[in-house]
Coordinates of C-alpha atoms in Angstrom, one line a residue:
M1 CA 14.3 -23.0 -17.0
I2 CA 14.3 -23.2 -13.3
C3 CA 12.8 -19.6 -13.3
F4 CA 10.1 -20.3 -15.8
I5 CA 9.2 -23.4 -13.6
F6 CA 9.1 -21.3 -10.6
R7 CA 6.9 -18.7 -12.1
S8 CA 4.5 -21.5 -13.6
F9 CA 4.3 -22.8 -10.0
I10 CA 3.0 -19.4 -8.9
F11 CA 0.3 -19.4 -11.5
S12 CA -0.7 -22.9 -10.5
F13 CA -0.8 -22.1 -7.0
L14 CA -3.0 -19.2 -7.5
T15 CA -5.4 -21.3 -9.6
L16 CA -5.7 -23.8 -6.8
C17 CA -6.4 -21.0 -4.3
L18 CA -9.3 -19.7 -6.6
V19 CA -10.7 -23.2 -6.7
L20 CA -10.5 -23.8 -3.2
S21 CA -12.2 -20.3 -2.5
L22 CA -15.3 -21.5 -4.3
D23 CA -16.1 -23.1 -0.9
A24 CA -15.2 -20.1 1.0
Q25 CA -17.5 -19.2 4.0
T26 CA -17.5 -15.4 3.1
Q27 CA -17.3 -13.5 -0.2
E28 CA -16.9 -9.9 -0.4
F29 CA -16.8 -7.4 -3.3
S30 CA -15.9 -3.8 -3.0
Y31 CA -14.8 -0.9 -5.4
L32 CA -11.6 0.8 -4.8
N33 CA -10.4 4.5 -5.5
R34 CA -7.0 5.2 -7.2
F35 CA -5.4 5.0 -3.7
Q36 CA -7.0 1.5 -3.2
F37 CA -9.3 2.6 -0.4
P38 CA -12.8 1.2 -0.5
I39 CA -15.8 3.3 -1.8
S40 CA -19.4 2.5 -2.0
D41 CA -20.7 5.7 -3.5
T42 CA -19.3 5.4 -7.1
T43 CA -21.4 8.4 -8.2
K44 CA -19.5 10.6 -6.0
Y45 CA -16.2 8.9 -5.8
Q46 CA -14.5 7.5 -9.0
A47 CA -13.6 3.9 -8.9
K48 CA -10.4 2.7 -10.3
Y49 CA -10.1 -0.8 -9.0
Y50 CA -12.3 -3.5 -7.4
Q51 CA -11.5 -6.1 -4.8
Q52 CA -12.8 -9.6 -4.4
S53 CA -12.1 -11.5 -1.3
F54 CA -12.9 -15.1 -0.3
E55 CA -12.5 -16.2 3.4
N56 CA -12.2 -19.7 4.8
Q57 CA -11.7 -20.8 8.4
D58 CA -7.9 -20.7 8.1
S59 CA -7.3 -18.2 5.1
L60 CA -8.2 -15.1 3.2
V61 CA -7.7 -14.8 -0.6
A62 CA -8.1 -11.3 -1.9
G63 CA -7.6 -10.0 -5.4
I64 CA -7.4 -6.3 -6.7
Y65 CA -8.3 -5.8 -10.3
T66 CA -8.6 -2.9 -12.8
L67 CA -12.1 -2.1 -14.1
D68 CA -11.5 -4.0 -17.3
H69 CA -10.9 -7.1 -15.0
S70 CA -7.1 -7.3 -15.4
I71 CA -5.5 -8.5 -12.2
Y72 CA -3.3 -6.1 -10.3
S73 CA -2.5 -7.7 -7.1
K74 CA -3.3 -10.7 -5.0
K75 CA -2.8 -11.8 -1.5
I76 CA -3.2 -14.9 0.6
V77 CA -3.3 -14.6 4.4
Y78 CA -3.4 -17.7 6.5
F79 CA -4.6 -17.7 10.1
D80 CA -4.2 -20.0 13.2
E81 CA -7.1 -21.1 15.4
E82 CA -7.1 -17.7 17.1
K83 CA -7.4 -15.9 13.9
E84 CA -3.9 -14.5 14.2
E85 CA -1.9 -14.0 10.9
T86 CA 0.7 -16.8 10.6
L87 CA 1.8 -16.4 6.8
L88 CA 1.2 -13.8 4.0
K89 CA 1.7 -14.3 0.5
T90 CA 1.6 -11.2 -1.8
F91 CA 1.6 -11.3 -5.8
I92 CA 2.1 -8.1 -7.9
Y93 CA 1.2 -8.3 -11.7
D94 CA 2.0 -6.2 -14.8
S95 CA -0.6 -5.0 -17.3
L96 CA -0.3 -8.4 -19.2
G97 CA -1.2 -10.4 -16.1
N98 CA 2.4 -11.7 -15.5
V99 CA 3.8 -11.9 -11.9
T100 CA 6.4 -9.2 -11.4
S101 CA 7.0 -9.7 -7.7
Y102 CA 6.2 -12.3 -5.1
R103 CA 6.6 -11.8 -1.3
E104 CA 6.2 -14.2 1.4
K105 CA 6.1 -13.3 5.2
D106 CA 6.2 -15.7 8.0
F107 CA 4.9 -14.1 11.1
V108 CA 5.8 -17.1 13.2
L109 CA 9.3 -17.6 12.0
A110 CA 9.8 -13.9 11.5
Y111 CA 11.2 -14.3 8.1
E112 CA 10.5 -12.4 4.7
F113 CA 11.3 -13.7 1.3
E114 CA 11.0 -11.7 -1.9
I115 CA 11.4 -12.5 -5.6
G116 CA 11.3 -10.1 -8.6
F117 CA 10.7 -11.1 -12.3
Y118 CA 11.7 -9.5 -15.5
P119 CA 9.0 -9.3 -18.2
N120 CA 10.6 -12.4 -19.9
G121 CA 9.8 -14.4 -16.7
L122 CA 13.5 -14.7 -15.6
V123 CA 14.2 -14.0 -11.9
K124 CA 15.4 -10.4 -11.4
S125 CA 16.3 -10.6 -7.5
R126 CA 15.9 -12.7 -4.6
R127 CA 16.0 -11.3 -1.0
V128 CA 15.7 -13.0 2.5
S129 CA 15.2 -11.2 5.6
K130 CA 15.0 -12.4 9.3
S131 CA 13.3 -10.2 12.0
G132 CA 13.7 -7.2 9.8
E133 CA 17.4 -7.7 8.9
E134 CA 18.3 -8.8 5.3
E135 CA 20.4 -11.9 5.3
K136 CA 20.8 -12.6 1.8
A137 CA 20.3 -10.7 -1.5
E138 CA 20.9 -12.1 -5.1
F139 CA 20.7 -10.2 -8.5
F140 CA 20.4 -11.5 -12.0
D141 CA 20.5 -10.1 -15.4
E142 CA 17.9 -10.5 -18.1
K143 CA 19.8 -13.6 -19.2
G144 CA 19.6 -15.1 -15.7
K145 CA 23.3 -14.7 -14.9
P146 CA 24.3 -13.5 -11.4
T147 CA 25.0 -9.8 -11.3
A148 CA 26.0 -7.0 -9.0
P149 CA 23.3 -5.1 -7.1
P150 CA 21.9 -2.2 -8.9
A151 CA 23.7 1.1 -8.1
A152 CA 22.0 3.2 -5.4
L153 CA 20.9 6.5 -6.4
E154 CA 21.9 9.3 -4.0
G155 CA 18.8 10.6 -2.7
V156 CA 17.4 12.8 0.3
M157 CA 13.8 12.6 1.5
P158 CA 11.9 15.8 2.0
I159 CA 11.6 17.3 5.6
P160 CA 8.8 19.7 6.9
Y161 CA 10.0 22.9 8.4
G162 CA 11.6 22.0 11.9
G163 CA 11.6 18.4 11.1
M164 CA 8.7 16.1 12.1
V165 CA 8.7 17.7 15.5
G166 CA 7.9 20.9 13.9
W167 CA 5.2 19.2 11.8
N168 CA 3.6 17.7 14.8
N169 CA 3.7 20.9 16.6
Y170 CA 1.8 22.6 13.8
L171 CA -0.8 19.9 14.0
A172 CA -1.1 20.1 17.6
K173 CA -1.5 24.0 17.5
N174 CA -3.7 24.2 14.6
L175 CA -5.8 21.1 14.2
E176 CA -9.4 21.5 15.6
F177 CA -11.6 18.8 16.5
P178 CA -15.0 19.4 14.8
L179 CA -17.8 19.8 17.1
N180 CA -20.4 17.7 15.2
A181 CA -17.7 14.9 15.1
L182 CA -16.9 15.4 18.8
Y183 CA -20.6 15.3 20.0
R184 CA -21.1 12.0 17.8
G185 CA -18.0 10.2 19.2
K186 CA -16.4 10.1 15.8
G187 CA -12.6 9.8 15.5
G188 CA -10.0 8.1 13.1
T189 CA -7.1 8.6 10.8
V190 CA -7.4 10.8 7.7
Y191 CA -4.8 10.0 4.8
I192 CA -3.9 13.0 2.8
Y193 CA -1.9 12.7 -0.6
F194 CA -0.2 15.7 -1.9
W195 CA 2.6 16.4 -4.2
L196 CA 5.7 18.2 -2.9
D197 CA 7.2 20.4 -5.5
K198 CA 10.7 21.2 -6.3
E199 CA 10.6 24.3 -4.0
G200 CA 9.0 22.3 -1.3
N201 CA 5.5 23.7 -1.6
I202 CA 2.4 21.5 -0.9
V203 CA 0.3 21.0 -4.1
N204 CA -3.1 19.7 -4.6
P205 CA -3.8 17.8 -1.2
E206 CA -6.7 15.2 -1.5
I207 CA -8.2 12.9 0.9
M208 CA -7.4 9.4 0.2
N209 CA -10.1 7.6 2.5
P210 CA -13.0 9.8 2.2
E211 CA -15.7 7.1 3.2
Q212 CA -13.7 5.7 6.1
V213 CA -13.7 8.9 8.1
Y214 CA -16.5 11.3 9.4
P215 CA -16.8 14.1 6.6
S216 CA -15.9 17.0 9.0
L217 CA -12.6 15.3 10.1
A218 CA -11.7 14.7 6.4
Q219 CA -12.4 18.4 5.6
E220 CA -10.4 19.6 8.8
A221 CA -7.5 17.5 8.0
L222 CA -7.5 18.9 4.4
R223 CA -7.8 22.4 5.7
V224 CA -4.8 22.2 8.1
V225 CA -2.6 20.7 5.5
R226 CA -3.6 23.4 2.9
D227 CA -2.9 26.1 5.4
Y228 CA 0.7 24.9 6.3
P229 CA 2.6 28.1 6.1
H230 CA 6.1 26.8 5.6
Q231 CA 8.0 25.0 2.7
W232 CA 9.5 21.8 3.2
T233 CA 13.1 21.0 2.3
P234 CA 12.4 19.4 -1.1
A235 CA 13.3 15.7 -2.1
Q236 CA 16.6 15.3 -3.9
K237 CA 17.9 12.8 -6.3
D238 CA 21.7 12.9 -7.4
G239 CA 21.8 16.5 -5.9
E240 CA 18.8 17.9 -7.8
N241 CA 15.6 19.0 -6.2
I242 CA 12.6 16.7 -7.5
S243 CA 8.9 16.6 -7.0
I244 CA 7.6 13.7 -4.9
A245 CA 4.1 12.2 -3.8
M246 CA 3.5 12.2 -0.2
R247 CA 1.1 10.4 2.0
M248 CA 0.6 11.8 5.5
P249 CA -1.9 10.5 8.2
I250 CA -3.8 13.0 10.3
R251 CA -5.0 11.3 13.5
F252 CA -8.1 12.3 15.4
G253 CA -8.5 10.4 18.7
T254 CA -12.0 8.8 19.4
P255 CA -13.6 11.1 21.9
E256 CA -14.8 9.6 25.2
R257 CA -18.4 9.9 25.6

């Protein structure tokens, strides 16, 4: 019963936030691609989500929705008088619009609280951290009874040839700053998404944030990832090689003009 009351409180709290946002100072709307980066040219880049945000003097409410208007996530950020973030509340939803997890992060007190829910509305887990260190963790079964933590699967993360030092050395030797971007003083970070197969090969790299970076920077980042000549040490789970999705930043410093 307490779990259902808590979940109902979350829905009531969100409704209140939406009502308050009607008096917001700033309202923004944007389409997002499947990586949840903003896009404006939906004829060139496919939209999978859209985001609506409402900003007041002391808070920001931002919701992400699928194109059929189902809610995907919502965050509420509170600010102090200097516009520094003081508190962040994040809600994640399932396809039926039920909250699956709630996270609260207090930047002033340096604590973080996270609660997960089963589809039936009962609490699945509660975690409390202070200054990045977990202080308390509780787990429950689908009937609400305390249970042991879920068994951790033995896993190994993938490693590039020579480790991250080797990866960074490869980028330093092979990444070229495009002249047109250099002359225009364009810089930034290109995020590349790719699959790493069971043999450690990079498969189908894509640009995650195409409209946030200068085009030639994006193409150069994509080229250098495609041209990587080595295999990674593949990811493993329970002693077996597995395929895994990767997200890698490729940074171009802003040139001095």
